[in-house]
Amino acid sequence: MKIILLGPPGAGKGTQAQRLQQERGMVQLSTGDMLRAAVASGSDLGVKAKAIMERGDLVPDALMVGLIEQRIAQPDCAKGFILDGFPRTTAQAEALDRMLAAMGVKLDRVIEMEVDEAALTERIVGRFSCAKCGAGYHDKFKQPAKRGVCDSCGHTEFSRRKDDNAETVKTRMAAYRAQTEPLLPYYRAKGVLRGVDGMAEMGEVYRQIVRILDGT
Ligand code: AP5
Ligand code: MG
Ligand code: ZN
């Protein structure tokens, strides 16, 4: 299956994509994670993206399309992937259509995570992740089973994203509304859009996604 998870910052895209990757062997393609890795490595892309991400604005389409184009052509993506954070603009969605058509690949579903914007700041400012394996957690909603120890890999250091502060969240939300929300009618018109209740508890959101993927 080839799918897109679409939703505002903090909607739960990464949380659900990580679980789909673990349980269904689909590859998580998170452009946010790729950019953060580029920033950490100090690559050309990282140098260009750093300040933009810290402001909460979108990185230019040409850079993002190039990044995904390279990644999606890797052999592991043939077994199925979850796009998490891409596309985010109409130009990116059109570029993705062209890319998939050239590869002879069909996009199965676009899943909208429907959330109440008022809840998102709390989700974002409470988020942290394992510094080694990237597993995602939350101060209130998802602590590791043993406090201070990653469930997935046993590591004891965690990190927080620089853009996870109340001020930057406002810019990220505005970017979502202005540039990404127009993708909902774009995919609705193609007949691939489905919605899940992103306000439900994480396990329930996952079950709703699986029901869509399994076509029940
Ligand atoms: P990106 O990393 O994609 O950030 P985002 O879209 O702002 O989304 P988040 O990662 O904040 O949220 P999420 O939906 O993954 O939520 P999560 O599952 O972690 O992008 C970062 C930046 O990179 C952008 O601002 C931009 O600058 C740049 N960028 C990236 N892609 C780009 C592109 N294509 N074009 C241009 N620029 C691009 O959940 C959040 C928290 O809530 C977690 O702590 C989690 O534990 C908790 N949680 C999750 N689900 C639930 C639930 N159901 N109930 C309670 N808590 C929950
Ligand atoms: Mg994410
Ligand atoms: Zn870990």
PDB file of N, CA and C in Angstrom, residues 7 15 18 26 32 35 40 73 76 82 91 94 107 139 141 153 174:
ATOM      1  N   GLY A   7      -2.343  16.002   7.765  1.00  0.00           N
ATOM      2  CA  GLY A   7      -2.929  16.644   8.944  1.00  0.00           C
ATOM      3  C   GLY A   7      -1.993  17.701   9.466  1.00  0.00           C
ATOM      4  N   THR A  15       3.359   9.474  14.769  1.00  0.00           N
ATOM      5  CA  THR A  15       3.000   8.401  15.708  1.00  0.00           C
ATOM      6  C   THR A  15       2.401   7.218  14.953  1.00  0.00           C
ATOM      7  N   GLN A  18       4.969   5.523  12.424  1.00  0.00           N
ATOM      8  CA  GLN A  18       5.938   4.633  13.094  1.00  0.00           C
ATOM      9  C   GLN A  18       5.309   3.266  13.366  1.00  0.00           C
ATOM     10  N   MET A  26       5.528  -1.249   6.205  1.00  0.00           N
ATOM     11  CA  MET A  26       5.543  -0.142   5.233  1.00  0.00           C
ATOM     12  C   MET A  26       6.667   0.813   5.648  1.00  0.00           C
ATOM     13  N   GLY A  32      10.006  15.685   7.519  1.00  0.00           N
ATOM     14  CA  GLY A  32      10.508  16.412   8.687  1.00  0.00           C
ATOM     15  C   GLY A  32      11.730  15.704   9.275  1.00  0.00           C
ATOM     16  N   LEU A  35      14.731  16.135   7.007  1.00  0.00           N
ATOM     17  CA  LEU A  35      15.313  17.480   7.127  1.00  0.00           C
ATOM     18  C   LEU A  35      16.081  17.629   8.433  1.00  0.00           C
ATOM     19  N   ALA A  40      21.245  18.125  11.246  1.00  0.00           N
ATOM     20  CA  ALA A  40      22.215  17.559  12.197  1.00  0.00           C
ATOM     21  C   ALA A  40      23.544  17.241  11.513  1.00  0.00           C
ATOM     22  N   ALA A  73      12.539   6.245  -4.805  1.00  0.00           N
ATOM     23  CA  ALA A  73      13.047   5.331  -5.827  1.00  0.00           C
ATOM     24  C   ALA A  73      13.880   4.195  -5.226  1.00  0.00           C
ATOM     25  N   ASP A  76      13.493  -0.411  -1.069  1.00  0.00           N
ATOM     26  CA  ASP A  76      12.628  -0.756   0.069  1.00  0.00           C
ATOM     27  C   ASP A  76      11.230  -0.156  -0.061  1.00  0.00           C
ATOM     28  N   ILE A  82       4.498   5.110   3.591  1.00  0.00           N
ATOM     29  CA  ILE A  82       3.606   6.088   4.211  1.00  0.00           C
ATOM     30  C   ILE A  82       4.289   7.440   4.076  1.00  0.00           C
ATOM     31  N   ALA A  91       1.963  22.345  -5.440  1.00  0.00           N
ATOM     32  CA  ALA A  91       3.086  22.044  -6.350  1.00  0.00           C
ATOM     33  C   ALA A  91       3.741  20.711  -5.977  1.00  0.00           C
ATOM     34  N   GLU A  94       1.424  17.844  -7.109  1.00  0.00           N
ATOM     35  CA  GLU A  94       1.498  17.628  -8.565  1.00  0.00           C
ATOM     36  C   GLU A  94       2.808  16.942  -8.947  1.00  0.00           C
ATOM     37  N   LEU A 107      -1.198   5.591  -6.049  1.00  0.00           N
ATOM     38  CA  LEU A 107      -1.405   6.030  -4.667  1.00  0.00           C
ATOM     39  C   LEU A 107      -2.731   5.430  -4.192  1.00  0.00           C
ATOM     40  N   ASP A 139       4.924  13.854  27.250  1.00  0.00           N
ATOM     41  CA  ASP A 139       4.949  14.023  28.702  1.00  0.00           C
ATOM     42  C   ASP A 139       3.676  13.493  29.364  1.00  0.00           C
ATOM     43  N   PHE A 141       0.717  12.079  27.359  1.00  0.00           N
ATOM     44  CA  PHE A 141      -0.066  11.062  26.650  1.00  0.00           C
ATOM     45  C   PHE A 141       0.683   9.767  26.358  1.00  0.00           C
ATOM     46  N   CYS A 153      14.341   0.709  22.385  1.00  0.00           N
ATOM     47  CA  CYS A 153      15.764   0.346  22.302  1.00  0.00           C
ATOM     48  C   CYS A 153      16.503   0.417  23.637  1.00  0.00           C
ATOM     49  N   ALA A 174      -0.352  28.184  10.647  1.00  0.00           N
ATOM     50  CA  ALA A 174      -0.760  29.104   9.578  1.00  0.00           C
ATOM     51  C   ALA A 174      -0.294  28.563   8.229  1.00  0.00           C
TER      52      ALA A 174
END
